[in-house]
Coordinates of C-alpha atoms in Angstrom, one line a residue:
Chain D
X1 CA 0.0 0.0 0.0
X2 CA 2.9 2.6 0.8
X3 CA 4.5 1.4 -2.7
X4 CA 0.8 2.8 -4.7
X5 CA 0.4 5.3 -2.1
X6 CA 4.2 6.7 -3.2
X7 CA 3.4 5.9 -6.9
X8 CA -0.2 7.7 -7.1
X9 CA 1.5 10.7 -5.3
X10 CA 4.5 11.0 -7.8
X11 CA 1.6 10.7 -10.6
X12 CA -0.2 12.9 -9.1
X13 CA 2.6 15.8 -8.7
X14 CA 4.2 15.2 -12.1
X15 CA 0.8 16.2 -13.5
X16 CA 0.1 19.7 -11.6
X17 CA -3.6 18.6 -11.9
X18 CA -3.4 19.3 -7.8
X19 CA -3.1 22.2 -8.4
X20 CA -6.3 24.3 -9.4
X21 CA -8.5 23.1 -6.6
X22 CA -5.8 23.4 -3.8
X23 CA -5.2 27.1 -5.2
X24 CA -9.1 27.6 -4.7
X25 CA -9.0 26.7 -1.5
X26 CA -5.4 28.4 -0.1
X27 CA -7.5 31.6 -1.7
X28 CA -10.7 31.1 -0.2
X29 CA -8.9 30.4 3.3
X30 CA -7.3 33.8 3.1
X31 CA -9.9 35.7 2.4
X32 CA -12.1 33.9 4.9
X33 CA -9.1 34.4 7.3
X34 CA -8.4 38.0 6.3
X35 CA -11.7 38.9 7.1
X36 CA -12.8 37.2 10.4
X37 CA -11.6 40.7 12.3
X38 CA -12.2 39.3 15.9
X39 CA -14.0 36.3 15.4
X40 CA -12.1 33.3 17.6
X41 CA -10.1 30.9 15.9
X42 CA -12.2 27.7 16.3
X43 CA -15.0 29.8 14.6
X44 CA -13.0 30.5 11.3
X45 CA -11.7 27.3 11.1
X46 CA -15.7 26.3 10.2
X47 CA -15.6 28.1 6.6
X48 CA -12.5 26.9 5.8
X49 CA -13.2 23.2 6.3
X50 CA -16.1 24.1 4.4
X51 CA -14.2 25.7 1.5
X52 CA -11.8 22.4 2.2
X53 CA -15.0 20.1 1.9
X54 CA -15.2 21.9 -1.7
X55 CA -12.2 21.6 -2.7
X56 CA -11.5 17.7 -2.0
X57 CA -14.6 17.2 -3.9
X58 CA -12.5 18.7 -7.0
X59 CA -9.2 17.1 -6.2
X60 CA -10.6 13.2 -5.7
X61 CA -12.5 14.0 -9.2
X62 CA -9.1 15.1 -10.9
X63 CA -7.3 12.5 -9.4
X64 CA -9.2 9.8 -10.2
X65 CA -10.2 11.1 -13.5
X66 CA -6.8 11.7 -14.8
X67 CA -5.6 8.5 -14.3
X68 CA -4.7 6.9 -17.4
X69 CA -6.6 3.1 -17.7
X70 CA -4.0 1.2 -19.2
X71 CA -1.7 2.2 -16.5
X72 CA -4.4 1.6 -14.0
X73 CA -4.8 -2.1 -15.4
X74 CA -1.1 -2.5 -15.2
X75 CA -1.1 -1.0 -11.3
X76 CA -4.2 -3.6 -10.5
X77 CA -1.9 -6.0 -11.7
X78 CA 1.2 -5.6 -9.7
X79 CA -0.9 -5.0 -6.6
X80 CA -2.4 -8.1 -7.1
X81 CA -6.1 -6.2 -6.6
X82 CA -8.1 -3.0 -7.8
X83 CA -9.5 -2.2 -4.4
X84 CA -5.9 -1.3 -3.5
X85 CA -5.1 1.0 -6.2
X86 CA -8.4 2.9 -5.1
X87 CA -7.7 3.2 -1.5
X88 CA -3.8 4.1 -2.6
X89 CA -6.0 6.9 -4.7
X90 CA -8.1 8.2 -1.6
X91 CA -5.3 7.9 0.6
X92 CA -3.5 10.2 -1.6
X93 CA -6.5 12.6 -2.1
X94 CA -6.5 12.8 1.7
X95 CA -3.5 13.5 2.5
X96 CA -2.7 16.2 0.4
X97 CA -5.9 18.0 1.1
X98 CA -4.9 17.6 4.9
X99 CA -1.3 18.4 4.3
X100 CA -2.2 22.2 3.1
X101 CA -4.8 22.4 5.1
X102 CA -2.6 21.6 8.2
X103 CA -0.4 25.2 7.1
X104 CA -3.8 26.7 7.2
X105 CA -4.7 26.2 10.5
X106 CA -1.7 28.8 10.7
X107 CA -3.4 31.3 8.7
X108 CA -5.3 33.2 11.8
X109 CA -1.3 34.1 13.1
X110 CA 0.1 35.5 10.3
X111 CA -3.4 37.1 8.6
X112 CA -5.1 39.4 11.5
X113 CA -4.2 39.3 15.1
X114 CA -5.3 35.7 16.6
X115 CA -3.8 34.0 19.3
X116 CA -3.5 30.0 18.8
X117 CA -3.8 27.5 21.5
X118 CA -3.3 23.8 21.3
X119 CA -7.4 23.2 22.1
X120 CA -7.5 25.1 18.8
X121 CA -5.2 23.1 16.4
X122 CA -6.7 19.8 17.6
X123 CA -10.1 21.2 16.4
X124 CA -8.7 22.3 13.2
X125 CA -7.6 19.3 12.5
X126 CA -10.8 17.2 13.6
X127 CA -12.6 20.2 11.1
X128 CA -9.9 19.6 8.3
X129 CA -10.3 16.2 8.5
X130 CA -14.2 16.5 8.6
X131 CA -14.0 18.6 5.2
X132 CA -11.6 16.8 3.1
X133 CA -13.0 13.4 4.5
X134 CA -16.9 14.3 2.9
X135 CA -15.5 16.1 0.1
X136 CA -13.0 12.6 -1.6
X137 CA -16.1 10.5 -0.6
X138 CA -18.4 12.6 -2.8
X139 CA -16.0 13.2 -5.0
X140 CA -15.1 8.8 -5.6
X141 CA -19.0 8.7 -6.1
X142 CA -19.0 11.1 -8.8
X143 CA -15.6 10.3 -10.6
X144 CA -15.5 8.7 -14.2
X145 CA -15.5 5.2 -11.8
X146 CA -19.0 5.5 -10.8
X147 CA -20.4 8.6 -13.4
X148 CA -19.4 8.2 -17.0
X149 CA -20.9 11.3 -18.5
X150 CA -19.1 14.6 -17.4
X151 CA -21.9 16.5 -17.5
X152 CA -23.9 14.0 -15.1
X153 CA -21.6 13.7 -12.4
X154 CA -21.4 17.8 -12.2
X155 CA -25.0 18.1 -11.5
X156 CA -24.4 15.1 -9.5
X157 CA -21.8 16.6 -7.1
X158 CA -23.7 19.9 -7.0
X159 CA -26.4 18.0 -5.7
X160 CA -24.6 16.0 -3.3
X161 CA -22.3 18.8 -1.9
X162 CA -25.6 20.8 -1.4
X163 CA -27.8 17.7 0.7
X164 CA -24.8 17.7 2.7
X165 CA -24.0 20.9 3.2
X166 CA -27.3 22.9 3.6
X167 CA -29.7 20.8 5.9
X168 CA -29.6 22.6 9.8
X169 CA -27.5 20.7 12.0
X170 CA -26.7 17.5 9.8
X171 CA -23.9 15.7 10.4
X172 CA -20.8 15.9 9.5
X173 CA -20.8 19.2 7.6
X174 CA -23.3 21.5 8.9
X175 CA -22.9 20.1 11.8
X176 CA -19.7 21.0 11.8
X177 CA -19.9 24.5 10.8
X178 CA -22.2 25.6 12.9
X179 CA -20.7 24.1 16.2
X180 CA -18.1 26.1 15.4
X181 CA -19.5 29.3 14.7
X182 CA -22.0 29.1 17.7
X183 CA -19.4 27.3 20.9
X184 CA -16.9 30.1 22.0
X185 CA -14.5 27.9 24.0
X186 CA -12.2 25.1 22.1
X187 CA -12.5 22.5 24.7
X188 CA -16.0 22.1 24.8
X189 CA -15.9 21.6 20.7
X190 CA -13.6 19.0 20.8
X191 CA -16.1 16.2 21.4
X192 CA -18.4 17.6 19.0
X193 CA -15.8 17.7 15.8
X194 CA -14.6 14.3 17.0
X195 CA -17.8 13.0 16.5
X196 CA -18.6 14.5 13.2
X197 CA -15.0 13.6 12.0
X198 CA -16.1 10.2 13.3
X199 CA -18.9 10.3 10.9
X200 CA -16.7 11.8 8.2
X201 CA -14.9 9.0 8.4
X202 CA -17.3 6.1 8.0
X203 CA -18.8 8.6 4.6
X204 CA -15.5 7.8 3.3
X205 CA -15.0 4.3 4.0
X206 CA -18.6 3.7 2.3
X207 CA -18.0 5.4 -0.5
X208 CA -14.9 3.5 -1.1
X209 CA -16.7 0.5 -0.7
X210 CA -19.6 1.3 -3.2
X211 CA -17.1 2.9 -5.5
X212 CA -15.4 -0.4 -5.7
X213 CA -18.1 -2.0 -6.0
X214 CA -19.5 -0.2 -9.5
X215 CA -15.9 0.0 -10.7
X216 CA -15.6 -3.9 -10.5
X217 CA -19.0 -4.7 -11.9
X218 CA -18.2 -2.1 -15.0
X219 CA -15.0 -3.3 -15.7
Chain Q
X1 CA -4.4 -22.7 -15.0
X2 CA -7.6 -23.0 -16.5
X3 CA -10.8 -21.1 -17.7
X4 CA -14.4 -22.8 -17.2
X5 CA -17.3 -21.4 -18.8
X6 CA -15.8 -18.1 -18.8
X7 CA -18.6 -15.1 -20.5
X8 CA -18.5 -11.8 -20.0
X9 CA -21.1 -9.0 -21.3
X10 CA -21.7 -5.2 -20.0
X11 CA -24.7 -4.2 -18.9
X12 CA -26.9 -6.1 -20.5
X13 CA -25.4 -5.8 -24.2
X14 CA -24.1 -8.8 -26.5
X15 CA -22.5 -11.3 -25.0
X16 CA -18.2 -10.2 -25.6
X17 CA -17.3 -13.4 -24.6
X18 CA -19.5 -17.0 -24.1
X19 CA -18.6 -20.0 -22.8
X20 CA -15.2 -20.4 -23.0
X21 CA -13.1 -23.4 -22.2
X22 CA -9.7 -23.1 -22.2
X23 CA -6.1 -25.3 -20.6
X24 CA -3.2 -23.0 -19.7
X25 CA -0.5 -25.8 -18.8
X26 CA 3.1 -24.8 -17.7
X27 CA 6.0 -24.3 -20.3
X28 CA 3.8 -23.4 -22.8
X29 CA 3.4 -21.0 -25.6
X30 CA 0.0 -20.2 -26.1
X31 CA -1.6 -18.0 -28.9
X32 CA -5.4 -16.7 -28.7
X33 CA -5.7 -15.8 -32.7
X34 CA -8.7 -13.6 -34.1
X35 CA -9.4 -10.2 -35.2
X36 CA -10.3 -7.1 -33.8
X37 CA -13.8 -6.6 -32.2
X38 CA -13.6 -11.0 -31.2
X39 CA -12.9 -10.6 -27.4
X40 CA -9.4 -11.5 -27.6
X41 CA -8.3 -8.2 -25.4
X42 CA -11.0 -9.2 -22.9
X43 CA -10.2 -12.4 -22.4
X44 CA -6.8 -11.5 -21.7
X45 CA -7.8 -9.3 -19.3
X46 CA -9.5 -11.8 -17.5
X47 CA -6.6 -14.3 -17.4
X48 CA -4.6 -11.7 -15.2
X49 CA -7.8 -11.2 -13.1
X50 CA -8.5 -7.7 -14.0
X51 CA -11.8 -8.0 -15.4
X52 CA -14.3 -10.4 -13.5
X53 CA -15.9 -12.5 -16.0
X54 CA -19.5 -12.0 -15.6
X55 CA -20.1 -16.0 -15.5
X56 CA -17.8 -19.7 -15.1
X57 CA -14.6 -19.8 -13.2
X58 CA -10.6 -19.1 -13.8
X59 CA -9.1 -22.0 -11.8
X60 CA -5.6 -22.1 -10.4
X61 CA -4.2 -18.8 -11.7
X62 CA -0.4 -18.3 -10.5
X63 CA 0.4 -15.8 -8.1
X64 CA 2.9 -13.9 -10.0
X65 CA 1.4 -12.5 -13.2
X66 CA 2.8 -9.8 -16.0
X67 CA 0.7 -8.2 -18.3
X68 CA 1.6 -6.5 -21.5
X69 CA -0.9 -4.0 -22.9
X70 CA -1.0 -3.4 -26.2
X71 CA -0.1 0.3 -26.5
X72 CA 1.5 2.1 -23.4
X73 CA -0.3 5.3 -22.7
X74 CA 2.2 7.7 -24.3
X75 CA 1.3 10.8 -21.8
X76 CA 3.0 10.6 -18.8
X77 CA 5.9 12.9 -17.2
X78 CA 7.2 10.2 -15.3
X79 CA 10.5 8.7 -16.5
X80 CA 11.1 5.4 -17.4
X81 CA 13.7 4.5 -14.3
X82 CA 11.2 5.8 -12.3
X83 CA 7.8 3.9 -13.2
X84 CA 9.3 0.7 -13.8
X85 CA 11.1 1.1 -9.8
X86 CA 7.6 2.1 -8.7
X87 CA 5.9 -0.9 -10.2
X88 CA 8.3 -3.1 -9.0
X89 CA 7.6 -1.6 -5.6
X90 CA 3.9 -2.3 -6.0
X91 CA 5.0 -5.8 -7.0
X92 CA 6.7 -6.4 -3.7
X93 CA 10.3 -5.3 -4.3
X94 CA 12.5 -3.4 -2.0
X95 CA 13.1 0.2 -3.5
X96 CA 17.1 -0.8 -4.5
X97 CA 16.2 -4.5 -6.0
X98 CA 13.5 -2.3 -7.7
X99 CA 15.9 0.1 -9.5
X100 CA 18.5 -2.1 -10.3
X101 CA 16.1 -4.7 -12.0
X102 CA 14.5 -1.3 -13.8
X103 CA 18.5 -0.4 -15.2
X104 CA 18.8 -4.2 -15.7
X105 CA 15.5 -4.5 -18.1
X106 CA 16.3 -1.4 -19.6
X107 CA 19.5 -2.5 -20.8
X108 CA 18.7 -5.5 -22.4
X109 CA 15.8 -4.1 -24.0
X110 CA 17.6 -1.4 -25.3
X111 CA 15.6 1.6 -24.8
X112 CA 16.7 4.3 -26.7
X113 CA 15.5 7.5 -25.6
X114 CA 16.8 8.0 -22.1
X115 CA 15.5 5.9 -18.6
X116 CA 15.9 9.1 -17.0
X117 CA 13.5 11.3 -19.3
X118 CA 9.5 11.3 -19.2
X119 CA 7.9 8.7 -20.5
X120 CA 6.3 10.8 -23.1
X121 CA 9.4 12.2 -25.0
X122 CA 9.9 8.3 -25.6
X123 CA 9.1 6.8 -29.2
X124 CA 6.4 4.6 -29.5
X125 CA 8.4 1.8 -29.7
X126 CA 11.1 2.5 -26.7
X127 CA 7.5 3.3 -24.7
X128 CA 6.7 -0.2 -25.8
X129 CA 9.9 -1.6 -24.1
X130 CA 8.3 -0.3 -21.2
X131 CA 5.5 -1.7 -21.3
X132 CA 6.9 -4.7 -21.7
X133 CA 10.1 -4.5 -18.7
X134 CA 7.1 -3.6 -16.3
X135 CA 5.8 -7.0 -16.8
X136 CA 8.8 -9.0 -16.1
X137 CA 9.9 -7.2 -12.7
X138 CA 9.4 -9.9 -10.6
X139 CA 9.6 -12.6 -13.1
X140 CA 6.0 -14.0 -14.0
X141 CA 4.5 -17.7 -14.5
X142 CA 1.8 -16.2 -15.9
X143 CA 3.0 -13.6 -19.0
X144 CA 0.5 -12.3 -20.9
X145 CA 0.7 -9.9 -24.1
X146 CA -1.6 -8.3 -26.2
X147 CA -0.4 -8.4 -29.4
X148 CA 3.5 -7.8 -28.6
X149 CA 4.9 -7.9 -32.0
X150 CA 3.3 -4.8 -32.9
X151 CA 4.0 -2.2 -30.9
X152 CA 8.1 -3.2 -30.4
X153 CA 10.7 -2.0 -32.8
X154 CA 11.5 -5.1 -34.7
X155 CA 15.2 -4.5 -33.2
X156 CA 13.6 -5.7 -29.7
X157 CA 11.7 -8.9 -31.3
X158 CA 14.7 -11.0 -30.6
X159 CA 14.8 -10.3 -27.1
X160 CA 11.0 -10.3 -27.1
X161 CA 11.5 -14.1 -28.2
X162 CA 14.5 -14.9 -25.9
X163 CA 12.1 -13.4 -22.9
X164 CA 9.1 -15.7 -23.5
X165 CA 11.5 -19.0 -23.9
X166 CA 12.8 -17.9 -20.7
X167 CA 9.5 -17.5 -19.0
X168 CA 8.8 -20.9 -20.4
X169 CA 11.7 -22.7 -19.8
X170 CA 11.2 -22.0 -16.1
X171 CA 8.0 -23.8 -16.2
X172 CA 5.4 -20.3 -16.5
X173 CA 2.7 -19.8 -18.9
X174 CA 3.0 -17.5 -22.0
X175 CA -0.1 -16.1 -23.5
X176 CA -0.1 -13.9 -26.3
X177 CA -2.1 -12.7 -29.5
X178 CA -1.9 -11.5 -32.5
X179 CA -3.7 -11.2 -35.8
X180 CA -1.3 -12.8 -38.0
X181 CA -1.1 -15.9 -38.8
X182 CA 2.6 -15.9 -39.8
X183 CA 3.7 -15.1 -36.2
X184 CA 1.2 -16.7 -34.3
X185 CA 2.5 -20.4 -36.3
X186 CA 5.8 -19.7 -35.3
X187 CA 5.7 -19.2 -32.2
X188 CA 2.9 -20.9 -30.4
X189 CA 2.8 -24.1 -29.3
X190 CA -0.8 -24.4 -28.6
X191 CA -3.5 -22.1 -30.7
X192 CA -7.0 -21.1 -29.5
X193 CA -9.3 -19.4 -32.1
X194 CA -11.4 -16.3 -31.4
X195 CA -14.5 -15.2 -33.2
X196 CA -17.1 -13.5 -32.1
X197 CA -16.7 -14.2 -28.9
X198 CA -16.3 -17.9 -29.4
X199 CA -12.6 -19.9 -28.6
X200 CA -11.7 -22.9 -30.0
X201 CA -8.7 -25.0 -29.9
X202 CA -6.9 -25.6 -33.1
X203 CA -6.3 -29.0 -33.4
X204 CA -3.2 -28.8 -35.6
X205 CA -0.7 -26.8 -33.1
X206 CA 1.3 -27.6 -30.5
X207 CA 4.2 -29.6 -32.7
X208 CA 7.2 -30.4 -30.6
X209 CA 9.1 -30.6 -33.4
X210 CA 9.8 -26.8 -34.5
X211 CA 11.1 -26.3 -38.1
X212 CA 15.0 -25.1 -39.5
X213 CA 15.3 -21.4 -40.0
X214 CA 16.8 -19.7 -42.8
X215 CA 18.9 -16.3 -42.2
X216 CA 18.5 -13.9 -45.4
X217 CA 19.9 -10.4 -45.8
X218 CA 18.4 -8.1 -48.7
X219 CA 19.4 -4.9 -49.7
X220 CA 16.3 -2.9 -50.6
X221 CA 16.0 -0.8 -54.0
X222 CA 16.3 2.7 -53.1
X223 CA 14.3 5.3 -55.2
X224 CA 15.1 8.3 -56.9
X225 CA 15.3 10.6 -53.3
X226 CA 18.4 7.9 -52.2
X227 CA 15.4 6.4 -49.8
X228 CA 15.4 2.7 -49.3
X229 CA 12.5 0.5 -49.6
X230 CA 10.7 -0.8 -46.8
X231 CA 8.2 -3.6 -46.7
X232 CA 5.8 -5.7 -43.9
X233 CA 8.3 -8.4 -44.0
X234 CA 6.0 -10.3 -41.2
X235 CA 3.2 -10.0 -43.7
X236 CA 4.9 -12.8 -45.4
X237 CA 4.0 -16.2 -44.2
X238 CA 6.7 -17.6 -42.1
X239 CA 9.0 -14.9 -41.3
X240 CA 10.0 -15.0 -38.2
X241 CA 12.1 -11.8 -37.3
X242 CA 13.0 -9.0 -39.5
X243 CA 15.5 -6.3 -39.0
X244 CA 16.2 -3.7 -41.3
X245 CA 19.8 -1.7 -40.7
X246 CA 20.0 1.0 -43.3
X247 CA 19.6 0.0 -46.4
X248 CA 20.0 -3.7 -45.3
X249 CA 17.1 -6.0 -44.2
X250 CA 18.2 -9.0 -42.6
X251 CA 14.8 -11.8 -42.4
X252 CA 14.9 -15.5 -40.3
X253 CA 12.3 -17.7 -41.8
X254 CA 11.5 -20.9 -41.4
X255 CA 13.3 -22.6 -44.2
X256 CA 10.5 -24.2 -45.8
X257 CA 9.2 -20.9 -46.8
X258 CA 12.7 -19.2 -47.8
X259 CA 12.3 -20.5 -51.9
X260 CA 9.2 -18.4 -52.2
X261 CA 9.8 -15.4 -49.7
X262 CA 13.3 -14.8 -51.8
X263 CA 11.0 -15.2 -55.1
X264 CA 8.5 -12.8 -53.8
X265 CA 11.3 -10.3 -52.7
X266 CA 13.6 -10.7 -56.2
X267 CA 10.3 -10.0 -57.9
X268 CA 9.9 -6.4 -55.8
X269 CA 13.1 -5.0 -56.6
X270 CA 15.1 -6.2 -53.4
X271 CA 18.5 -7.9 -54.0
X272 CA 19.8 -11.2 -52.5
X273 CA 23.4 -10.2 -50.2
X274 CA 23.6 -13.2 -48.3
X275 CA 21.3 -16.4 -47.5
X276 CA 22.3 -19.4 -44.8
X277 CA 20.7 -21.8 -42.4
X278 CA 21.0 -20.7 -39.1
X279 CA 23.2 -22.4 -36.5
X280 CA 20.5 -23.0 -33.5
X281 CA 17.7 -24.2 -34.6
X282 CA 14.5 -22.4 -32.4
X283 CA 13.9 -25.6 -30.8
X284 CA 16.9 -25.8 -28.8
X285 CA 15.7 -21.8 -27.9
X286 CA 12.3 -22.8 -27.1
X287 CA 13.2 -26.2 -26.0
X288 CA 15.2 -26.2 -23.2
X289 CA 18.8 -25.6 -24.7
X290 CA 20.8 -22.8 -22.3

């Protein structure tokens, strides 16, 4: 797994196709940062996993879009099965949306004049991980793996990003946002993002699963 | 290895592939023959297990398997070095083992081009090489190739032939295809049919006894620009390999057919340099000989 993890990564930066959605969302992170005056931290950290949650959705499509399917029928072949190469592909999706948005949680020191604790990181992180989590699992069920026709799986993801994203207090997203924005002190949050993290999480893991699943049957 | 009852359709649609039957033994050569559009890629790509057949059974498939696409995807920044290390990584390799066995298979394929530049600078050819070193990382008893002959520089068809008598020597598997009939006769020794999404064995392969080869060099008739001919030498029933070096061609064929290919090629304008049997005989390559 670290040998496809390692490959899909190298693929992935030798084609610069990273990097249109992680610009959106560095931009979108400063100018929600820039402008949160004296908000605290935990409460900017909300939009930004949300602008993350966007963004992931875009990068897992690219990703898994982009990858050529000769060379994918030569990596199922050395790895002996294609669920591998797929969970080498969201694995790699994931940690690169983490990875910047792990500088981001930065942002509020150097933009504006916010103090950071350690309460505060650990809830940026559960919110980072929150956002990119949802945003590859939407974006595996909408790839060229699941949705053939470009146009279909656009409206598709605008649909999906949207039932996740606007319902009042639905886990993991608006959940998420709104704990944020409404719970002044970090350490109360931290159960709260842990738990929509939690839930995150198990989006993820069935979306891999029924992505698999479609992507066997097609093949 | 073996396939039992093998189909496979998509959604609903024709049938690509029904009821196949077909025996895989060890130390073989074997040759799925049929055009384009009969299910020959498919069924290949069920053999390594990449495409689940959508009814009957592949039985005792070997652990390590190589597969040979037919075209490498030309567009990719990565160089050669470096995909062929990363697949061998996938495979199981330790990252040094990995690179030297990449330089290793590099070098005997020849790759012209540079193992160190992107994949996409590479010719056609030289990409094929790669397609076909990634394969034989860990060294398969199960090597399968779509159509091998085609994509490779016919500089790298020798090797291509010493590769798969090595694979079977060692007691793996070697399944290829190809559309002609010329190449699939000499080098199979057991032939499946594909049509339509039919197989059937052909009765009349798998001799034991392979046939004497003849050596030939031409020189080709060069026209009024100084440029020398070239022709589909493999086009001709029973050529074996054909490797043109300037304005030189030099063709092994199996020696029953060499009276009528040197007819054929005296008629076209080419000139006879030089004509002899050849030394070894393919059946001490294919056989067993070291």
């Amino acid at each position: 797994m670290i040998a496809l993890f390692r490959y899909t990564m190298a693929a992935m930066l030798h084609s610069q196709r990273y990097i249109p959605p992680l610009l959106l969302f560095v931009g979108v992170a400063f100018v929600f940062t820039g402008s949160s005056g004296s908000l605290p931290v935990a409460a900017i950290y909300g939009p930004v996993s949300g602008a993350l949650f966007v963004s992931s959705v875009w990068l897992t499509v690219t990703l898994v879009n982009a990858e050529d399917p000769v060379r994918r029928v030569i990596a199922v072949v050395h790895a002996g099965r294609s669920r591998s190469v797929l969970v080498a592909t969201v694995l790699a999706a994931l940690a690169t949306s983490l990875l910047v948005s792990a500088l981001m949680l930065f942002l509020p020191l150097v933009v504006g004049d916010h103090a950071i604790t350690l309460d505060d990181i650990l809830v940026g992180v559960l919110a980072m991980l929150t956002g990119a989590s949802t945003g590859v699992a939407i974006g595996l069920i909408v790839s060229r793996l699941v949705i053939r026709r470009t146009g279909h799986a656009v409206i598709a993801a605008l649909i999906l990003m949207s039932v996740v994203s606007f319902p009042q207090d639905l886990p993991p997203i608006n959940r998420l946002i709104r704990l944020l924005a409404h719970t002044p002190d970090a350490p109360d949050l931290l159960l709260g993002t842990a738990g929509c993290a939690a839930v995150a999480l198990a989006a993820l893991t069935a979306s891999t699963l029924i992505t698999d699943a479609v992507a066997d049957r097609r093949d | 290895m073996r396939l039992r009852g093998i189909g496979k359709r998509y959604q609903r649609q024709a049938w690509v592939l029904a009821d196949v039957d077909v025996d895989l033994p060890p130390g073989e050569l074997i040759a799925f023959s049929g055009g384009n559009g009969s299910g020959k890629s498919t069924l290949l790509r069920i053999l390594v297990g990449v495409t689940r057949p959508t009814t009957g059974q592949v039985l005792d498939r070997p652990a390590r398997v190589g597969y040979v696409p037919d075209r490498f995807p030309p567009d990719e920044r990565m160089s050669a070095h470096s995909y062929l290390t990363h697949m061998g990584r996938v495979s199981g390799l330790r990252s040094a083992a990995a690179s030297r066995r990449a330089e290793e298979l590099l070098e005997r394929l020849a790759l012209v081009g540079g193992a160190d530049t992107a994949l996409r600078t590479l010719s056609k050819g030289n990409a094929q090489k790669v397609a076909l070193a990634q394969a034989l990382m860990i060294p398969p008893r199960l090597l399968v190739l779509d159509e091998p002959w085609s994509g490779l520089d016919s500089s790298a068809h020798g090797v291509l032939a010493e590769i798969m008598a090595e694979t079977t020597r060692a007691g793996g598997t070697v399944v290829f295809t190809d559309h002609r009939e010329s190449v699939v006769q000499a080098n199979a020794t057991r032939i499946y049919r594909v049509a339509r999404g039919k197989v059937t064995a052909d009765p009349e392969s798998a001799s034991a006894a392979r046939p004497e080869e003849t050596r030939i060099v031409f020189r080709a008739p060069v026209n009024e620009y100084g440029i020398p001919r070239t022709a589909d030498w493999h086009a001709f029933a029973g050529v074996l390999t054909a490797r043109a070096d300037g304005a030189s061609v030099t063709v092994h064929v199996t020696s029953a057919r060499a009276d009528e290919l040197v007819l054929a090629a005296l008629h076209d304008g080419w000139s006879l340099v030089e004509a002899g049997q050849v030394n070894t005989p393919r059946a001490a390559v294919l056989g067993g000989a070291s």
